[in-house]
XYZ file of N, CA, C and O in Angstrom:
420
model
N 14.724 -2.068 -15.754
C 14.094 -3.181 -14.987
C 13.024 -3.430 -14.785
O 12.043 -2.492 -15.010
N 12.491 -4.607 -14.292
C 11.090 -5.295 -14.455
C 10.699 -5.645 -13.109
O 11.418 -5.279 -11.858
N 9.775 -4.719 -13.133
C 9.022 -4.878 -11.570
C 7.931 -5.905 -11.403
O 7.941 -6.881 -12.209
N 8.104 -6.032 -9.951
C 7.383 -7.520 -9.219
C 5.948 -8.052 -9.834
O 5.772 -9.158 -10.028
N 5.094 -6.805 -10.142
C 3.787 -6.641 -10.544
C 3.799 -7.790 -11.895
O 2.591 -8.064 -12.232
N 5.151 -7.589 -13.024
C 5.428 -7.940 -14.030
C 6.009 -8.905 -13.713
O 6.263 -10.081 -15.390
N 6.450 -9.304 -12.781
C 7.353 -10.723 -12.927
C 6.402 -12.125 -12.531
O 6.878 -12.986 -12.437
N 6.200 -11.887 -10.900
C 5.331 -12.512 -10.082
C 4.309 -13.171 -10.970
O 3.258 -12.329 -11.711
N 3.399 -13.917 -10.363
C 2.353 -14.582 -11.097
C 1.287 -14.097 -9.855
O 0.014 -13.540 -10.492
N 1.222 -14.651 -8.392
C 0.182 -13.426 -8.094
C 0.948 -13.272 -6.656
O 2.261 -13.272 -6.434
N 0.468 -11.515 -6.471
C 1.080 -10.707 -5.789
C -0.306 -10.785 -4.439
O -1.175 -9.701 -5.080
N -0.172 -10.928 -3.038
C -1.533 -10.519 -2.871
C -1.191 -10.531 -1.045
O -0.485 -10.272 -0.467
N -2.631 -9.637 -0.460
C -2.863 -9.632 0.837
C -3.716 -10.434 1.240
O -4.843 -9.966 0.689
N -4.049 -10.885 2.781
C -4.868 -11.272 2.838
C -5.277 -11.289 4.705
O -3.753 -11.019 5.067
N -5.960 -11.348 5.331
C -6.100 -11.637 7.038
C -5.698 -12.650 7.373
O -5.487 -13.874 6.504
N -5.203 -12.573 8.412
C -4.773 -13.692 8.706
C -5.021 -13.832 10.154
O -4.420 -13.815 11.510
N -6.077 -13.914 10.133
C -7.015 -13.967 11.596
C -6.946 -12.375 12.076
O -6.441 -11.304 10.962
N -7.883 -11.865 12.738
C -8.319 -10.769 12.892
C -6.864 -9.430 13.477
O -6.845 -8.367 13.595
N -5.891 -10.063 13.885
C -4.693 -9.451 14.415
C -4.046 -9.189 13.431
O -1.852 -8.891 13.484
N -3.347 -9.703 12.591
C -2.229 -10.322 11.349
C -2.806 -10.297 10.095
O -3.751 -10.668 9.305
N -1.733 -9.511 9.276
C -1.824 -9.931 7.743
C -0.636 -10.536 6.971
O 0.549 -10.543 7.656
N -1.471 -11.044 6.235
C -0.045 -11.914 5.621
C -0.381 -11.794 3.910
O -1.057 -11.733 3.640
N 0.843 -11.316 3.307
C 1.649 -11.741 2.371
C 1.701 -12.411 1.199
O 2.945 -13.400 1.920
N 1.393 -12.988 0.332
C 2.376 -13.923 -0.582
C 2.273 -13.592 -1.599
O 1.956 -12.616 -2.689
N 3.434 -13.900 -2.034
C 4.415 -13.843 -3.419
C 4.641 -14.919 -4.030
O 5.494 -16.002 -3.426
N 3.801 -15.166 -5.627
C 4.230 -16.556 -6.218
C 4.392 -16.480 -7.557
O 4.193 -15.240 -8.041
N 5.620 -17.724 -7.941
C 5.698 -17.132 -9.179
C 5.821 -18.214 -9.980
O 5.564 -19.892 -9.533
N 5.730 -18.155 -11.252
C 5.220 -19.083 -12.031
C 6.430 -20.670 -12.290
O 5.795 -21.511 -12.718
N 8.055 -19.822 -12.408
C 8.678 -21.149 -12.396
C 9.832 -20.872 -11.105
O 10.103 -19.816 -10.716
N 10.073 -22.569 -11.063
C 11.679 -22.213 -10.141
C 12.682 -20.843 -10.416
O 13.246 -20.078 -9.552
N 12.458 -20.958 -11.564
C 13.830 -19.741 -12.371
C 13.561 -18.570 -11.778
O 14.527 -17.804 -11.321
N 12.590 -18.330 -12.115
C 11.985 -16.848 -11.605
C 11.969 -16.760 -10.421
O 12.672 -15.345 -9.606
N 11.531 -17.912 -9.726
C 11.705 -17.793 -7.887
C 13.558 -17.305 -7.342
O 13.296 -16.454 -6.681
N 14.108 -18.301 -7.661
C 15.533 -18.503 -7.534
C 15.932 -17.252 -7.915
O 16.514 -16.266 -6.984
N 15.609 -16.537 -9.163
C 15.947 -15.461 -9.326
C 16.140 -13.754 -8.714
O 16.705 -13.473 -7.910
N 14.544 -14.055 -8.264
C 14.130 -13.156 -7.338
C 14.646 -13.249 -6.183
O 14.722 -12.380 -5.455
N 14.662 -14.333 -5.338
C 15.125 -14.919 -3.887
C 16.863 -14.496 -4.153
O 17.408 -13.742 -3.175
N 17.756 -14.988 -5.286
C 18.984 -14.502 -5.333
C 19.073 -12.816 -5.270
O 20.009 -12.500 -4.975
N 18.287 -11.927 -5.907
C 18.314 -10.368 -5.854
C 18.654 -10.036 -4.719
O 19.038 -8.799 -4.647
N 17.792 -10.831 -3.865
C 17.638 -9.713 -2.599
C 17.208 -8.828 -2.398
O 17.310 -7.901 -1.522
N 16.166 -8.455 -3.195
C 15.168 -7.328 -3.377
C 14.271 -7.100 -1.941
O 14.084 -6.426 -1.748
N 13.586 -8.242 -1.954
C 12.736 -8.056 -0.929
C 13.722 -8.878 0.315
O 13.557 -10.834 -0.184
N 14.038 -8.648 1.567
C 14.186 -9.065 2.363
C 13.562 -8.684 4.020
O 12.665 -7.540 3.377
N 13.473 -9.127 5.182
C 13.649 -9.141 6.086
C 13.146 -7.323 6.448
O 12.461 -6.709 6.800
N 14.417 -6.734 6.090
C 15.148 -5.262 6.568
C 14.715 -4.743 5.299
O 13.683 -3.355 5.574
N 13.896 -4.740 4.060
C 13.264 -3.855 2.696
C 11.905 -4.191 2.917
O 11.759 -2.991 2.868
N 11.315 -5.063 3.535
C 9.986 -5.093 3.971
C 9.602 -4.084 4.758
O 8.425 -3.537 4.574
N 10.529 -4.649 6.111
C 10.246 -3.470 6.842
C 10.006 -1.916 6.904
O 9.269 -1.004 6.961
N 11.176 -1.406 5.629
C 11.231 -0.167 5.404
C 10.077 0.353 4.700
O 9.022 1.211 4.822
N 9.724 -0.713 3.643
C 8.343 -0.725 2.810
C 7.228 -0.133 3.838
O 6.605 0.583 3.137
N 6.943 -1.076 4.576
C 5.433 -0.963 5.346
C 6.040 -0.462 6.372
O 4.973 -0.207 7.278
N 6.937 0.862 6.501
C 7.328 1.246 8.171
C 6.943 0.541 9.562
O 6.442 0.911 10.294
N 7.412 -0.604 9.286
C 7.858 -0.985 10.399
C 8.898 -1.588 10.894
O 9.661 -1.304 10.195
N 9.027 -2.182 12.352
C 10.302 -2.279 12.327
C 10.493 -4.201 12.405
O 9.900 -4.828 12.039
N 11.978 -4.389 11.835
C 12.255 -6.083 11.377
C 11.963 -6.809 12.529
O 11.238 -7.842 12.207
N 11.598 -6.189 14.006
C 11.155 -7.322 14.610
C 9.524 -7.634 14.868
O 9.320 -8.566 15.234
N 9.147 -6.663 14.111
C 7.760 -7.006 13.951
C 7.155 -7.717 12.984
O 5.990 -8.612 13.075
N 7.850 -8.408 12.374
C 7.502 -9.393 11.699
C 7.712 -11.095 12.132
O 8.716 -11.148 12.703
N 6.485 -11.472 12.089
C 5.952 -12.782 12.323
C 6.599 -13.688 11.678
O 7.233 -14.804 12.069
N 6.291 -13.753 10.116
C 7.295 -14.674 9.326
C 7.524 -13.953 8.084
O 6.906 -13.049 7.350
N 8.796 -14.646 7.646
C 9.221 -13.830 6.742
C 9.795 -15.287 5.462
O 10.821 -15.562 6.652
N 9.614 -16.091 5.399
C 9.220 -17.623 4.683
C 9.989 -17.301 3.393
O 8.530 -17.089 2.346
N 10.595 -18.222 2.438
C 11.287 -18.591 1.501
C 10.674 -19.919 1.365
O 10.856 -20.992 1.890
N 9.580 -20.350 0.234
C 8.789 -21.522 0.344
C 9.358 -22.535 -1.146
O 8.418 -21.816 -2.227
N 10.294 -22.753 -1.344
C 10.759 -23.132 -2.517
C 9.759 -24.560 -3.421
O 9.626 -24.286 -4.494
N 9.465 -25.319 -2.531
C 8.549 -26.115 -3.333
C 7.289 -25.636 -3.657
O 6.717 -25.758 -4.904
N 6.773 -24.125 -3.043
C 5.860 -23.615 -3.767
C 5.913 -22.190 -4.133
O 5.497 -21.944 -4.959
N 7.413 -22.135 -5.026
C 7.786 -20.956 -5.241
C 6.992 -19.879 -4.597
O 6.589 -19.064 -6.218
N 7.338 -19.486 -4.202
C 6.793 -18.343 -3.082
C 7.492 -17.830 -1.881
O 8.196 -18.890 -1.113
N 6.854 -16.950 -1.537
C 7.320 -15.997 -0.022
C 6.045 -15.648 0.674
O 5.416 -15.378 0.172
N 6.410 -16.144 1.899
C 5.146 -15.787 2.554
C 5.766 -14.958 3.706
O 6.770 -15.183 4.578
N 5.066 -14.057 4.364
C 5.501 -12.739 5.044
C 3.852 -12.322 6.062
O 3.052 -12.262 5.737
N 4.416 -12.790 7.477
C 3.359 -12.085 8.070
C 3.563 -11.205 9.470
O 4.835 -11.025 9.693
N 2.693 -9.972 9.648
C 2.773 -8.865 10.098
C 1.512 -8.454 11.179
O 0.589 -9.263 10.671
N 1.909 -7.835 11.574
C 0.631 -7.171 12.828
C 0.262 -6.777 11.624
O 0.438 -5.618 11.087
N -1.511 -6.167 12.175
C -2.078 -5.962 11.499
C -2.177 -4.293 12.400
O -2.162 -4.261 13.213
N -1.704 -3.295 11.733
C -1.835 -1.717 12.413
C -2.831 -1.426 13.283
O -2.430 -1.262 14.661
N -3.763 -2.110 13.013
C -5.370 -2.077 13.640
C -6.342 -3.508 13.481
O -5.695 -3.730 12.613
N -6.531 -3.874 14.605
C -7.293 -4.851 14.571
C -8.589 -4.420 13.454
O -9.082 -3.702 13.518
N -8.963 -6.178 12.797
C -9.489 -5.896 11.520
C -11.385 -5.769 12.387
O -11.778 -5.859 13.540
N -12.079 -4.656 11.564
C -12.981 -4.138 12.095
C -13.301 -3.353 13.518
O -13.870 -2.241 13.516
N -11.969 -2.506 13.722
C -11.763 -1.331 14.813
C -12.254 -0.113 13.680
O -11.646 -0.113 12.878
N -12.343 0.557 14.763
C -12.185 2.240 14.846
C -10.877 2.593 13.506
O -9.962 2.646 14.298
N -11.188 3.279 12.587
C -9.660 3.410 12.115
C -8.856 2.726 11.077
O -8.064 2.749 9.739
N -9.279 1.574 11.251
C -9.090 0.344 10.226
C -10.131 0.633 9.181
O -10.908 0.627 8.799
N -9.040 0.299 7.593
C -9.291 1.114 6.560
C -9.358 0.399 5.394
O -9.827 -0.224 4.062
N -9.233 -1.707 5.704
C -8.972 -2.581 4.958
C -9.253 -4.269 5.290
O -8.615 -4.613 6.196
N -10.456 -3.812 5.648
C -11.193 -5.436 6.550
C -11.135 -6.546 6.442
O -10.512 -7.281 7.429
N -10.413 -6.529 5.075
C -9.807 -8.227 4.568
C -8.938 -8.156 4.237
O -8.099 -9.135 3.872
N -7.825 -7.049 4.112
C -6.386 -6.567 4.689
C -6.100 -7.509 3.361
O -4.619 -7.502 2.449
N -6.966 -7.255 1.856
C -6.465 -7.438 0.754
C -6.373 -6.609 -0.436
O -5.967 -6.305 -1.407
N -5.816 -4.768 0.092
C -5.152 -4.096 -0.346
C -3.979 -3.199 -0.140
O -3.435 -3.072 -0.633
N -3.472 -4.500 1.163
C -2.305 -3.951 1.504
C -1.120 -4.450 0.649
O 0.011 -4.262 0.915
N -0.677 -5.305 0.225
C 0.283 -5.524 -1.092
C 0.668 -4.805 -1.973
O 1.956 -4.825 -2.973
N 0.047 -3.131 -2.391
C 0.016 -2.584 -3.328
C 1.750 -2.067 -2.851
O 2.419 -1.828 -3.861
N 2.438 -2.125 -2.184
C 3.480 -1.289 -1.902
C 4.915 -2.426 -2.736
O 5.742 -1.690 -3.128
N 4.211 -3.540 -2.945
C 5.679 -4.799 -3.353
C 5.343 -4.370 -5.137
O 6.157 -5.178 -5.687
N 4.211 -3.951 -5.558
C 4.014 -3.685 -7.123
C 5.183 -3.683 -7.810
O 5.563 -3.588 -8.866
N 5.755 -2.370 -7.214
C 6.833 -1.729 -7.761
C 7.652 -2.208 -7.525
O 9.172 -1.147 -8.171
N 8.634 -3.023 -6.869
C 9.711 -3.448 -6.286
C 10.250 -3.776 -7.701
O 10.015 -4.468 -8.704
N 11.628 -3.106 -7.975
C 12.391 -3.121 -9.028
C 13.354 -4.391 -9.199
O 13.925 -4.715 -7.739
N 13.172 -5.480 -10.027
C 13.991 -6.873 -9.844
C 14.825 -6.722 -11.370
O 14.906 -6.314 -12.542
N 16.362 -6.948 -10.409
C 17.302 -6.634 -11.692
C 17.148 -7.971 -12.622
O 16.492 -8.655 -12.612
N 17.449 -7.270 -14.066
C 17.274 -8.338 -15.537
C 18.524 -9.775 -14.787
O 19.423 -9.379 -14.409
N 18.240 -10.936 -15.609
C 18.926 -12.193 -15.014
C 20.056 -11.628 -15.920
O 20.498 -11.545 -17.070
């Protein structure tokens, strides 16, 4: 099986304001995007499990076909810059997604 890090062109996380994190997964072409979406490897439920949050905490989970991407927004575990917060820019939170296994076409 192929891992997401070898399949997607962009996998990133970033701040979406001081109280939210946004994750983006972008693919080179429509065929790869559609295969990933159809595989159901990443759903609201699987994302919630991966990030140890409740499904109801997911603010946005969108498949954006024109951009060949997926956008997910969740609340930050701590407000940006607060005591205990370990990633000021939210740019290291995508790591859990890298090893998702994608079935072969």
